[in-house]
XYZ file of N, CA and C in Angstrom:
771
model
N 86.923 88.002 -10.569
C 87.508 87.575 -11.848
C 86.382 87.367 -12.873
N 86.497 87.950 -14.068
C 85.437 87.761 -15.066
C 85.324 86.314 -15.517
N 84.133 85.961 -16.016
C 84.001 84.700 -16.738
C 84.851 84.794 -18.000
N 85.120 83.665 -18.617
C 86.006 83.681 -19.782
C 85.279 84.060 -21.069
N 84.162 83.399 -21.346
C 83.403 83.702 -22.567
C 81.930 83.385 -22.353
N 81.080 84.077 -23.111
C 79.673 83.722 -23.257
C 79.512 83.119 -24.641
N 78.927 81.935 -24.706
C 78.669 81.291 -25.990
C 77.158 81.216 -26.192
N 76.577 82.139 -26.981
C 75.140 82.097 -27.254
C 74.836 80.962 -28.245
N 73.888 80.109 -27.899
C 73.560 78.961 -28.735
C 72.123 79.084 -29.234
N 71.904 79.076 -30.550
C 70.536 79.142 -31.071
C 69.795 77.841 -30.820
N 68.503 77.937 -30.727
C 67.667 76.746 -30.554
C 66.519 76.780 -31.526
N 65.332 76.539 -31.029
C 64.124 76.634 -31.848
C 63.676 78.093 -31.936
N 62.649 78.322 -32.738
C 62.035 79.638 -32.878
C 60.531 79.489 -32.711
N 59.919 80.434 -32.005
C 58.461 80.481 -31.861
C 57.925 81.597 -32.750
N 56.914 81.283 -33.543
C 56.246 82.290 -34.369
C 54.931 82.650 -33.678
N 54.761 83.935 -33.376
C 53.574 84.349 -32.635
C 53.262 85.801 -32.941
N 52.132 86.268 -32.406
C 51.813 87.685 -32.459
C 52.522 88.366 -31.298
N 53.230 89.446 -31.574
C 54.021 90.089 -30.533
C 53.170 90.545 -29.357
N 51.874 90.792 -29.608
C 50.986 91.197 -28.528
C 50.799 90.138 -27.463
N 51.170 88.891 -27.765
C 51.079 87.824 -26.766
C 52.198 87.897 -25.736
N 53.280 88.625 -26.058
C 54.408 88.665 -25.136
C 54.736 90.068 -24.617
N 54.251 91.112 -25.293
C 54.497 92.473 -24.813
C 53.269 93.333 -25.092
N 52.688 93.889 -24.042
C 51.509 94.743 -24.203
C 51.839 95.958 -25.070
N 50.865 96.351 -25.874
C 51.030 97.530 -26.709
C 51.666 97.263 -28.048
N 51.955 95.993 -28.358
C 52.533 95.648 -29.659
C 51.593 94.692 -30.381
N 51.833 94.520 -31.667
C 51.055 93.573 -32.444
C 51.801 93.229 -33.726
N 51.391 92.126 -34.347
C 52.002 91.703 -35.589
C 52.815 90.439 -35.412
N 52.965 89.649 -36.490
C 53.711 88.387 -36.400
C 55.184 88.628 -36.092
N 55.747 87.723 -35.305
C 57.121 87.880 -34.871
C 57.760 86.509 -34.706
N 58.990 86.365 -35.200
C 59.772 85.142 -35.003
C 60.672 85.356 -33.786
N 60.374 84.621 -32.727
C 61.028 84.826 -31.435
C 62.057 83.723 -31.194
N 63.329 84.051 -31.010
C 64.343 83.026 -30.767
C 64.207 82.426 -29.369
N 64.660 81.177 -29.237
C 64.723 80.515 -27.931
C 66.167 80.069 -27.709
N 67.059 81.009 -27.455
C 68.465 80.641 -27.284
C 68.749 80.117 -25.889
N 69.909 79.496 -25.733
C 70.473 79.192 -24.430
C 71.897 79.747 -24.432
N 72.530 79.776 -23.261
C 73.836 80.406 -23.147
C 74.784 79.511 -22.373
N 75.932 79.204 -22.966
C 77.024 78.566 -22.247
C 77.977 79.659 -21.766
N 78.408 79.531 -20.532
C 79.327 80.518 -19.963
C 80.532 79.773 -19.403
N 81.682 80.081 -19.930
C 82.910 79.444 -19.484
C 83.475 80.184 -18.273
N 83.818 79.432 -17.251
C 84.423 79.985 -16.044
C 85.468 78.996 -15.559
N 86.505 79.470 -14.898
C 87.563 78.564 -14.449
C 87.056 77.517 -13.469
N 85.914 77.757 -12.844
C 85.375 76.797 -11.880
C 84.254 75.936 -12.452
N 83.954 76.089 -13.737
C 82.935 75.239 -14.322
C 82.367 75.799 -15.601
N 81.543 74.995 -16.249
C 80.845 75.389 -17.462
C 79.366 75.536 -17.121
N 78.864 76.760 -17.267
C 77.510 77.104 -16.830
C 76.587 77.180 -18.038
N 75.409 76.577 -17.922
C 74.373 76.659 -18.953
C 73.199 77.451 -18.400
N 72.800 78.490 -19.116
C 71.631 79.288 -18.724
C 70.465 78.905 -19.627
N 69.482 78.216 -19.035
C 68.288 77.705 -19.702
C 68.607 76.514 -20.606
N 67.543 75.767 -20.973
C 67.758 74.525 -21.724
C 66.812 74.367 -22.909
N 65.997 75.386 -23.219
C 65.169 75.343 -24.420
C 64.057 74.318 -24.378
N 63.649 73.874 -25.559
C 62.554 72.922 -25.710
C 63.011 71.487 -25.464
N 62.044 70.621 -25.208
C 62.322 69.193 -25.126
C 62.886 68.717 -26.470
N 63.995 67.990 -26.470
C 64.570 67.538 -27.745
C 63.593 66.750 -28.612
N 62.687 66.005 -28.002
C 61.713 65.230 -28.780
C 60.792 66.117 -29.608
N 60.682 67.397 -29.237
C 59.818 68.311 -29.985
C 60.345 68.577 -31.387
N 61.637 68.324 -31.611
C 62.185 68.514 -32.950
C 61.538 67.554 -33.943
N 61.109 66.388 -33.478
C 60.476 65.410 -34.361
C 58.971 65.606 -34.447
N 58.328 65.953 -33.325
C 56.872 66.063 -33.315
C 56.451 67.030 -32.214
N 56.450 68.345 -32.489
C 56.104 69.318 -31.448
C 54.733 69.089 -30.825
N 53.746 68.704 -31.625
C 52.399 68.526 -31.080
C 52.333 67.353 -30.108
N 53.088 66.303 -30.391
C 53.083 65.157 -29.480
C 53.616 65.546 -28.111
N 54.522 66.534 -28.072
C 55.105 66.962 -26.807
C 54.269 68.056 -26.150
N 53.867 69.056 -26.934
C 53.255 70.255 -26.363
C 51.766 70.406 -26.648
N 51.195 69.497 -27.403
C 49.753 69.505 -27.603
C 49.251 70.767 -28.265
N 48.147 71.311 -27.725
C 47.483 72.453 -28.344
C 48.284 73.745 -28.264
N 49.358 73.775 -27.481
C 50.186 74.982 -27.440
C 50.720 75.357 -28.814
N 50.920 74.351 -29.680
C 51.486 74.649 -30.995
C 50.489 75.391 -31.876
N 49.207 75.443 -31.472
C 48.238 76.262 -32.196
C 48.403 77.741 -31.854
N 48.880 78.008 -30.658
C 49.131 79.384 -30.226
C 50.539 79.823 -30.593
N 51.493 78.893 -30.462
C 52.893 79.192 -30.731
C 53.416 78.207 -31.765
N 53.500 78.629 -33.015
C 54.073 77.761 -34.038
C 55.573 77.628 -33.797
N 56.069 76.397 -33.843
C 57.469 76.134 -33.529
C 58.253 75.769 -34.785
N 59.417 76.381 -34.940
C 60.353 76.007 -35.984
C 61.604 75.451 -35.316
N 61.972 74.228 -35.685
C 63.064 73.532 -35.005
C 64.101 73.065 -36.024
N 65.054 73.909 -36.401
C 66.097 73.478 -37.346
C 66.848 72.270 -36.792
N 67.059 71.239 -37.581
C 67.655 69.999 -37.065
C 69.035 70.185 -36.453
N 69.784 71.186 -36.919
C 71.126 71.408 -36.372
C 71.119 72.154 -35.043
N 69.931 72.570 -34.593
C 69.853 73.422 -33.407
C 69.413 72.690 -32.142
N 69.437 71.364 -32.137
C 69.161 70.684 -30.881
C 70.228 71.076 -29.862
N 69.880 70.999 -28.597
C 70.802 71.449 -27.558
C 72.098 70.647 -27.582
N 71.988 69.345 -27.744
C 73.200 68.527 -27.761
C 74.110 68.919 -28.923
N 73.539 69.103 -30.112
C 74.354 69.477 -31.263
C 74.997 70.846 -31.084
N 74.272 71.774 -30.474
C 74.819 73.114 -30.271
C 75.973 73.096 -29.269
N 75.808 72.323 -28.203
C 76.889 72.218 -27.212
C 78.106 71.538 -27.829
N 77.877 70.508 -28.627
C 78.995 69.826 -29.278
C 79.661 70.723 -30.312
N 78.881 71.527 -31.020
C 79.462 72.457 -31.989
C 80.326 73.510 -31.302
N 80.019 73.779 -30.029
C 80.829 74.731 -29.260
C 82.099 74.098 -28.710
N 82.266 72.798 -28.941
C 83.478 72.119 -28.519
C 83.381 71.373 -27.211
N 82.142 71.152 -26.731
C 81.938 70.484 -25.452
C 81.020 69.275 -25.617
N 80.934 68.485 -24.557
C 79.940 67.424 -24.473
C 78.932 67.788 -23.389
N 77.812 67.082 -23.364
C 76.799 67.359 -22.347
C 77.369 67.205 -20.940
N 78.236 66.227 -20.766
C 78.781 65.963 -19.434
C 79.766 67.038 -18.975
N 80.202 67.922 -19.865
C 81.095 69.011 -19.468
C 80.359 70.106 -18.701
N 79.045 70.161 -18.830
C 78.258 71.195 -18.151
C 78.203 70.872 -16.662
N 78.670 71.807 -15.833
C 78.732 71.583 -14.393
C 77.629 72.287 -13.614
N 77.107 73.378 -14.177
C 76.070 74.168 -13.504
C 74.986 74.511 -14.525
N 73.739 74.301 -14.150
C 72.602 74.666 -14.997
C 71.734 75.655 -14.223
N 71.545 76.840 -14.806
C 70.695 77.874 -14.210
C 69.433 77.992 -15.065
N 68.282 77.853 -14.441
C 67.010 77.947 -15.154
C 66.347 79.270 -14.792
N 66.092 80.100 -15.810
C 65.528 81.424 -15.549
C 64.143 81.336 -14.940
N 63.339 80.399 -15.437
C 61.999 80.199 -14.893
C 61.436 78.905 -15.455
N 60.255 78.544 -15.013
C 59.766 77.179 -15.213
C 58.837 76.994 -16.405
N 58.822 77.901 -17.372
C 57.997 77.718 -18.565
C 58.635 76.696 -19.517
N 57.773 76.091 -20.329
C 58.159 74.936 -21.137
C 59.320 75.190 -22.087
N 59.480 76.429 -22.568
C 60.535 76.709 -23.550
C 61.887 76.991 -22.895
N 61.977 76.778 -21.592
C 63.238 76.971 -20.873
C 63.674 75.713 -20.110
N 62.787 74.755 -19.964
C 63.050 73.596 -19.100
C 63.187 72.274 -19.853
N 63.026 72.273 -21.164
C 62.906 71.020 -21.907
C 64.136 70.144 -21.920
N 65.325 70.743 -21.843
C 66.550 69.955 -21.925
C 67.204 69.679 -20.582
N 66.522 69.947 -19.495
C 67.147 69.799 -18.178
C 67.645 68.376 -17.933
N 66.880 67.395 -18.383
C 67.204 66.008 -18.069
C 68.521 65.547 -18.700
N 69.072 66.329 -19.617
C 70.313 65.950 -20.293
C 71.545 66.101 -19.408
N 71.378 66.687 -18.207
C 72.532 67.034 -17.376
C 72.403 66.448 -15.966
N 72.377 65.134 -15.850
C 72.117 64.502 -14.541
C 73.202 64.737 -13.513
N 74.404 65.119 -13.930
C 75.510 65.292 -12.991
C 75.787 66.749 -12.648
N 75.000 67.672 -13.205
C 75.231 69.096 -12.967
C 74.532 69.556 -11.692
N 75.002 70.678 -11.174
C 74.307 71.389 -10.100
C 73.253 72.302 -10.735
N 72.012 72.233 -10.234
C 70.910 73.013 -10.794
C 70.536 74.158 -9.863
N 70.281 75.322 -10.479
C 69.931 76.516 -9.722
C 68.659 77.122 -10.317
N 67.680 77.336 -9.438
C 66.397 77.881 -9.875
C 65.674 78.405 -8.638
N 64.829 79.378 -8.818
C 64.059 79.904 -7.700
C 63.223 78.801 -7.054
N 63.267 78.738 -5.734
C 62.494 77.724 -5.014
C 61.002 77.830 -5.331
N 60.479 79.046 -5.374
C 59.043 79.201 -5.593
C 58.649 78.742 -6.992
N 59.536 78.914 -7.977
C 59.216 78.462 -9.329
C 59.268 76.939 -9.446
N 60.198 76.307 -8.739
C 60.242 74.842 -8.738
C 58.914 74.287 -8.243
N 58.425 74.823 -7.159
C 57.181 74.322 -6.567
C 55.966 74.682 -7.425
N 55.949 75.917 -7.932
C 54.795 76.375 -8.705
C 54.657 75.591 -10.007
N 55.779 75.185 -10.590
C 55.728 74.432 -11.848
C 54.967 73.119 -11.689
N 54.979 72.560 -10.501
C 54.307 71.291 -10.258
C 52.831 71.475 -9.924
N 52.440 72.689 -9.556
C 51.040 72.923 -9.196
C 50.648 74.358 -9.555
N 50.675 74.706 -10.840
C 50.358 76.079 -11.232
C 48.856 76.344 -11.181
N 48.499 77.617 -11.121
C 47.094 77.984 -11.258
C 46.578 77.545 -12.619
N 45.303 77.223 -12.680
C 44.729 76.621 -13.884
C 44.948 77.490 -15.116
N 44.809 78.808 -14.984
C 44.919 79.704 -16.131
C 46.297 79.627 -16.774
N 47.339 79.379 -15.949
C 48.714 79.380 -16.447
C 49.249 77.979 -16.726
N 48.464 76.950 -16.434
C 48.999 75.588 -16.428
C 49.593 75.171 -17.771
N 49.055 75.675 -18.873
C 49.526 75.265 -20.180
C 50.954 75.670 -20.488
N 51.502 76.618 -19.729
C 52.863 77.088 -19.983
C 53.916 76.273 -19.224
N 53.450 75.321 -18.435
C 54.363 74.511 -17.623
C 54.286 73.058 -18.074
N 55.400 72.357 -17.933
C 55.439 70.943 -18.291
C 56.033 70.169 -17.123
N 55.134 69.617 -16.318
C 55.575 68.923 -15.107
C 56.527 67.777 -15.423
N 56.375 67.169 -16.608
C 57.243 66.044 -16.973
C 58.708 66.455 -17.003
N 58.997 67.702 -17.347
C 60.388 68.160 -17.360
C 60.996 68.095 -15.964
N 60.175 68.364 -14.962
C 60.663 68.361 -13.584
C 60.668 66.950 -13.001
N 59.711 66.141 -13.406
C 59.699 64.759 -12.928
C 60.969 64.023 -13.364
N 61.435 64.322 -14.559
C 62.642 63.665 -15.073
C 63.903 64.085 -14.321
N 63.802 65.170 -13.574
C 64.986 65.699 -12.888
C 64.811 65.736 -11.374
N 63.820 65.040 -10.878
C 63.468 65.127 -9.454
C 64.650 64.777 -8.553
N 65.479 63.833 -8.960
C 66.589 63.377 -8.124
C 67.915 64.044 -8.468
N 67.865 65.114 -9.248
C 69.082 65.844 -9.580
C 69.530 66.690 -8.378
N 70.702 67.305 -8.518
C 71.255 68.147 -7.445
C 70.682 69.557 -7.563
N 69.523 69.756 -6.961
C 68.840 71.045 -7.033
C 69.314 71.971 -5.912
N 69.523 73.229 -6.279
C 69.885 74.282 -5.328
C 68.804 75.363 -5.388
N 67.735 75.235 -4.601
C 66.639 76.212 -4.652
C 67.115 77.585 -4.182
N 66.792 78.615 -4.957
C 67.217 79.975 -4.647
C 66.111 80.731 -3.927
N 66.485 81.443 -2.888
C 65.548 82.260 -2.123
C 65.915 83.739 -2.161
N 67.068 84.039 -2.757
C 67.543 85.418 -2.882
C 68.565 85.454 -4.008
N 69.111 86.637 -4.280
C 70.156 86.756 -5.296
C 71.348 85.870 -4.913
N 72.097 85.415 -5.935
C 73.237 84.547 -5.670
C 74.398 84.904 -6.589
N 75.563 85.157 -5.991
C 76.818 85.279 -6.723
C 77.340 83.852 -6.877
N 77.225 83.302 -8.076
C 77.381 81.863 -8.271
C 78.737 81.343 -7.814
N 79.809 82.057 -8.140
C 81.146 81.616 -7.763
C 81.822 82.544 -6.757
N 81.091 83.514 -6.240
C 81.616 84.388 -5.214
C 82.613 85.418 -5.689
N 82.708 85.594 -7.013
C 83.686 86.544 -7.543
C 83.056 87.659 -8.374
N 81.725 87.716 -8.388
C 81.021 88.767 -9.120
C 80.901 88.553 -10.605
N 81.416 87.440 -11.127
C 81.430 87.244 -12.573
C 80.098 86.729 -13.113
N 79.375 85.950 -12.307
C 78.083 85.394 -12.706
C 77.146 85.545 -11.513
N 76.177 86.444 -11.636
C 75.282 86.736 -10.515
C 73.844 86.503 -10.944
N 73.094 85.758 -10.137
C 71.702 85.450 -10.393
C 70.844 86.423 -9.593
N 69.994 87.176 -10.289
C 69.154 88.177 -9.647
C 67.687 87.751 -9.677
N 67.019 87.911 -8.558
C 65.587 87.640 -8.476
C 64.826 88.763 -9.186
N 64.067 88.405 -10.228
C 63.276 89.397 -10.970
C 61.885 88.825 -11.247
N 61.101 88.576 -10.214
C 59.808 87.893 -10.375
C 58.766 88.754 -11.077
N 57.724 88.078 -11.509
C 56.600 88.752 -12.151
C 56.073 87.950 -13.312
N 56.945 87.642 -14.258
C 56.506 86.779 -15.364
C 56.086 85.416 -14.820
N 56.895 84.882 -13.935
C 56.521 83.746 -13.089
C 56.843 84.149 -11.652
N 56.404 83.363 -10.667
C 56.661 83.758 -9.277
C 58.133 83.884 -8.929
N 59.011 83.161 -9.660
C 60.420 83.174 -9.299
C 61.363 83.428 -10.444
N 60.967 84.206 -11.410
C 61.820 84.531 -12.557
C 63.194 85.023 -12.104
N 64.244 84.620 -12.851
C 65.624 84.991 -12.545
C 66.267 85.614 -13.791
N 67.061 86.662 -13.580
C 67.917 87.228 -14.622
C 69.367 86.968 -14.257
N 70.251 86.978 -15.262
C 71.633 86.567 -15.070
C 72.589 87.660 -15.533
N 73.456 88.123 -14.622
C 74.498 89.088 -14.967
C 75.802 88.330 -15.182
N 76.457 88.574 -16.317
C 77.723 87.921 -16.642
C 78.735 88.989 -17.036
N 79.948 88.882 -16.472
C 81.047 89.766 -16.860
C 82.106 88.964 -17.580
N 82.506 89.442 -18.764
C 83.582 88.811 -19.528
C 84.706 89.834 -19.723
N 85.943 89.366 -19.977
C 87.116 90.246 -19.887
C 87.091 91.481 -20.778
N 86.782 91.316 -22.055
C 86.925 92.419 -23.007
C 85.642 93.210 -23.228
N 84.505 92.543 -23.107
C 83.227 93.169 -23.460
C 82.462 93.714 -22.269
N 82.912 93.424 -21.056
C 82.221 93.944 -19.885
C 81.069 93.070 -19.446
N 79.995 93.696 -18.982
C 78.886 92.977 -18.364
C 77.656 92.932 -19.272
N 76.978 91.778 -19.211
C 75.703 91.585 -19.898
C 74.687 91.102 -18.872
N 73.506 91.711 -18.902
C 72.407 91.279 -18.045
C 71.388 90.572 -18.929
N 71.394 89.235 -18.872
C 70.498 88.424 -19.696
C 69.195 88.256 -18.926
N 68.095 88.685 -19.536
C 66.872 88.916 -18.771
C 65.994 87.692 -18.555
N 66.320 86.536 -19.144
C 65.309 85.477 -19.114
C 64.034 86.020 -19.732
N 62.896 85.797 -19.080
C 61.633 86.371 -19.567
C 61.126 87.476 -18.648
N 62.031 88.096 -17.893
C 61.643 89.261 -17.099
C 60.981 90.295 -18.001
N 61.493 90.403 -19.215
C 60.927 91.255 -20.247
C 61.181 90.534 -21.569
N 60.339 90.766 -22.576
C 60.399 89.955 -23.788
C 60.926 90.677 -25.014
N 60.777 92.003 -25.065
C 61.215 92.775 -26.223
C 61.909 94.049 -25.755
N 62.727 94.627 -26.621
C 63.381 95.888 -26.291
C 62.368 96.962 -25.914
N 61.250 96.984 -26.630
C 60.228 97.993 -26.319
C 59.688 97.806 -24.912
N 59.666 96.558 -24.437
C 59.216 96.305 -23.079
C 60.142 96.896 -22.045
N 61.447 96.938 -22.359
C 62.407 97.593 -21.468
C 62.185 99.103 -21.497
N 62.092 99.648 -22.689
C 61.977 101.104 -22.825
C 60.729 101.638 -22.137
N 59.591 100.957 -22.368
C 58.318 101.470 -21.862
C 57.835 100.731 -20.619
N 58.640 99.797 -20.115
C 58.305 99.020 -18.925
C 56.956 98.324 -19.085
N 56.824 97.618 -20.227
C 55.569 96.950 -20.571
C 55.608 95.489 -20.135
N 54.636 95.041 -19.366
C 54.585 93.628 -18.993
C 54.070 92.759 -20.129
N 54.113 91.469 -19.896
C 53.564 90.477 -20.819
C 52.118 90.180 -20.417
N 51.202 90.006 -21.372
C 49.801 89.752 -21.028
C 49.578 88.506 -20.174
N 50.513 87.552 -20.213
C 50.333 86.347 -19.399
C 51.329 86.306 -18.240
N 51.817 87.460 -17.806
C 52.630 87.491 -16.597
C 51.816 87.008 -15.401
N 52.470 86.275 -14.534
C 51.837 85.822 -13.294
C 51.382 87.009 -12.453
N 52.208 88.053 -12.395
C 51.889 89.251 -11.622
C 52.440 90.453 -12.379
N 51.560 91.212 -13.026
C 51.999 92.306 -13.896
C 52.719 93.391 -13.113
N 52.245 93.697 -11.901
C 52.913 94.737 -11.109
C 54.330 94.312 -10.749
N 54.499 93.063 -10.290
C 55.843 92.576 -9.987
C 56.722 92.585 -11.226
N 56.136 92.262 -12.384
C 56.903 92.263 -13.624
C 57.437 93.657 -13.931
N 56.615 94.669 -13.766
C 57.051 96.045 -14.023
C 58.156 96.438 -13.048
N 57.983 96.088 -11.777
C 59.011 96.380 -10.773
C 60.332 95.692 -11.150
N 60.247 94.464 -11.653
C 61.460 93.742 -12.035
C 62.108 94.340 -13.279
N 61.304 94.815 -14.235
C 61.877 95.519 -15.392
C 62.623 96.760 -14.912
N 62.022 97.474 -13.973
C 62.711 98.635 -13.409
C 64.008 98.210 -12.721
N 63.984 97.058 -12.051
C 65.198 96.596 -11.373
C 66.317 96.276 -12.362
N 65.993 95.608 -13.458
C 67.069 95.281 -14.395
C 67.643 96.555 -15.026
N 66.813 97.564 -15.226
C 67.330 98.828 -15.746
C 68.253 99.494 -14.725
N 67.877 99.411 -13.454
C 68.710 99.990 -12.403
C 70.031 99.231 -12.272
N 69.971 97.897 -12.297
C 71.183 97.091 -12.204
C 72.115 97.363 -13.377
N 71.529 97.436 -14.572
C 72.354 97.680 -15.759
C 73.024 99.045 -15.695
N 72.281 100.050 -15.254
C 72.853 101.392 -15.159
C 73.948 101.448 -14.099
N 73.701 100.811 -12.957
C 74.667 100.864 -11.857
C 75.963 100.148 -12.202
N 75.870 99.069 -12.985
C 77.042 98.247 -13.276
C 77.538 98.398 -14.715
N 76.979 99.375 -15.417
C 77.380 99.638 -16.804
C 77.287 98.359 -17.641
N 76.149 97.695 -17.541
C 75.929 96.424 -18.230
C 74.993 96.612 -19.418
N 75.173 95.783 -20.417
C 74.277 95.754 -21.568
C 73.124 94.808 -21.264
N 71.890 95.273 -21.384
C 70.722 94.418 -21.205
C 70.535 93.575 -22.459
N 70.431 92.274 -22.275
C 70.217 91.341 -23.376
C 68.861 90.673 -23.146
N 67.881 91.069 -23.953
C 66.536 90.513 -23.831
C 66.529 89.165 -24.546
N 66.395 88.111 -23.795
C 66.632 86.758 -24.304
C 65.814 86.439 -25.555
N 64.541 86.817 -25.571
C 63.672 86.443 -26.689
C 63.604 87.503 -27.791
N 64.286 88.615 -27.647
C 64.139 89.684 -28.623
C 64.925 89.374 -29.903
N 64.267 89.360 -31.071
C 64.969 89.038 -32.321
C 66.082 90.023 -32.661
N 65.894 91.305 -32.338
C 66.937 92.295 -32.624
C 68.164 92.063 -31.748
N 67.946 91.740 -30.485
C 69.083 91.467 -29.608
C 69.839 90.233 -30.082
N 69.093 89.219 -30.531
C 69.776 88.028 -31.024
C 70.593 88.350 -32.283
N 70.005 89.091 -33.202
C 70.712 89.438 -34.430
C 71.959 90.271 -34.142
N 71.864 91.167 -33.163
C 72.979 92.057 -32.864
C 74.035 91.402 -31.973
N 73.587 90.616 -30.992
C 74.507 90.122 -29.972
C 74.770 88.626 -30.052
N 73.768 87.864 -30.508
C 73.879 86.424 -30.374
C 74.366 85.680 -31.583
N 74.184 86.246 -32.744
C 74.424 85.462 -33.965
C 75.873 85.515 -34.452
N 76.726 86.285 -33.768
C 78.096 86.455 -34.257
C 79.105 85.568 -33.523
N 78.629 84.698 -32.638
C 79.545 83.781 -31.981
C 79.905 84.174 -30.568
N 80.969 83.561 -30.013
C 81.347 83.776 -28.607
C 81.643 85.241 -28.291
N 81.364 85.611 -27.059
C 81.623 86.969 -26.563
C 82.625 86.846 -25.426
N 83.715 87.568 -25.548
C 84.751 87.493 -24.510
C 85.170 88.894 -24.074
């Protein structure tokens, strides 16, 4: 049975040089940090949680020197709580939270959902608490400390979340050790494969280009190939989470059913 709707929710925006996220590109780019609510008869699923809400008031106090590399724009109406409420829900309505990977721009709002079931790659949960020094700046251990006693469901393989094929979590490592992509089927529009950070731009899909700060560039390329294969096999539209063109085309027009 398909999920009922996908509700793309805008969040903050990162301003950066595109070469920082996709090899072979360059130039300033405004990168969206959306999250996704997915309605299903068995629960309300949230894919990723964006930045820490406190960053809306003082990004440097939360993220330190990272804001020198990634300038953050945080429209006041785009906090996660306000976006969920604008969609007609409360924070407590969220029953399942899926985290694509453990980087700071995906884990900041996790603590807002103490009663939800959490799903994330086991290796990414562990790595976030003890990353290699070179990558440490992209992780925020405090996000995980705040959720240590939550209902965590560590993933070791692909997972059909409700057993009906409507929401499937696919292992696509490389950007981080346990990166996850999410396939969602809705009644009228068919299937969407939301990539997390498996790939960052449309050009990265086309040319199978990794990110310069991928944990493992070879695994990242293999995972980009996997999402292309999955999309072709299931006639799904690839939705690159951080790509501004994908957001303008797919995310900014409201719910998808």
